[in-house]
Coordinates of C-alpha atoms in Angstrom, one line a residue:
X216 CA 104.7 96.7 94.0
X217 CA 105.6 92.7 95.0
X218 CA 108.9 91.0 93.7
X219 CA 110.1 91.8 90.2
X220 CA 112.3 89.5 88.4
X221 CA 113.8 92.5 86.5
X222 CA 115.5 92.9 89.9
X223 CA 116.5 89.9 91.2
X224 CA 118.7 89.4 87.7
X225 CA 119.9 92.7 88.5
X226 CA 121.3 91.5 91.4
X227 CA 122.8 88.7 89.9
X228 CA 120.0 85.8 90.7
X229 CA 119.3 83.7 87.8
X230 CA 115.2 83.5 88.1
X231 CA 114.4 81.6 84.7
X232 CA 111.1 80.2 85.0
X233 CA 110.1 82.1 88.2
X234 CA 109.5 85.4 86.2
X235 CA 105.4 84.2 85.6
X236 CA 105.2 82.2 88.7
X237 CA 106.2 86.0 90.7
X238 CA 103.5 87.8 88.2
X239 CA 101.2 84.9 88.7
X240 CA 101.3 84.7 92.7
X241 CA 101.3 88.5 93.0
X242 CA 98.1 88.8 90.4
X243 CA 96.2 86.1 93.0
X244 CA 97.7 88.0 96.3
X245 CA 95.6 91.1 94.6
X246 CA 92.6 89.3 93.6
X247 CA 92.3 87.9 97.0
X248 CA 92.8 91.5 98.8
X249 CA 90.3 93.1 96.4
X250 CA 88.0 90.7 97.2
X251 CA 88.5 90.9 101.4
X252 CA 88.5 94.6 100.9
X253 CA 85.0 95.2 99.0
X254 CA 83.6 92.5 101.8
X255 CA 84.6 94.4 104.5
X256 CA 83.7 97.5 103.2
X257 CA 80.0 95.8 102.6
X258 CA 80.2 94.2 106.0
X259 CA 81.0 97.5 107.7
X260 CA 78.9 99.9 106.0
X261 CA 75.9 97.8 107.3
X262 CA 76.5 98.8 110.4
X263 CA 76.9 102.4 110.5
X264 CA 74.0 104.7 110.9
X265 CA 73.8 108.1 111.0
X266 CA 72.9 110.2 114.6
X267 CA 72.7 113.9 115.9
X268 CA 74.0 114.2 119.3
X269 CA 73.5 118.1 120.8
X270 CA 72.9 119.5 116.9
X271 CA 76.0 117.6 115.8
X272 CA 75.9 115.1 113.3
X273 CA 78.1 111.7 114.4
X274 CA 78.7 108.3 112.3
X275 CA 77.8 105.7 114.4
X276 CA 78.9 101.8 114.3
X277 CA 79.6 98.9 116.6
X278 CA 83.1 99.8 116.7
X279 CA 83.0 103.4 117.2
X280 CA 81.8 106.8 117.2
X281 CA 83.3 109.1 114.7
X282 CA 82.5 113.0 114.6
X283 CA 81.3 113.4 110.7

């Protein structure tokens, strides 16, 4: 996934020196959304808890009720 030189010269453009600045900018871009991701994901998990409502068991959060 993200920009590949390979296809920009394919196209005709003549990217040169922009071939690691593309790898480099698209390894931070996932670095960065790995890292927002497992915060998130630690963040939310806090607040979920588990409850039985009429036998049934439900996921609970501060967001939402979601039928497990």
């Amino acid at each position: 996934m993200g920009i590949k030189a390979g296809n920009l010269k394919s196209r005709g453009c003549d990217v040169g020196l922009f071939d690691e600045e593309f790898e480099r900018v698209e390894r931070v871009i996932r670095r960065l959304a790995w890292h927002l991701k497992e915060e998130f994901d630690m963040a939310f998990s806090r607040s979920l808890s588990l409850i039985t409502v009429g036998g049934y068991p439900f996921v609970r959060s501060s967001v939402t009720t979601i039928f497990a």
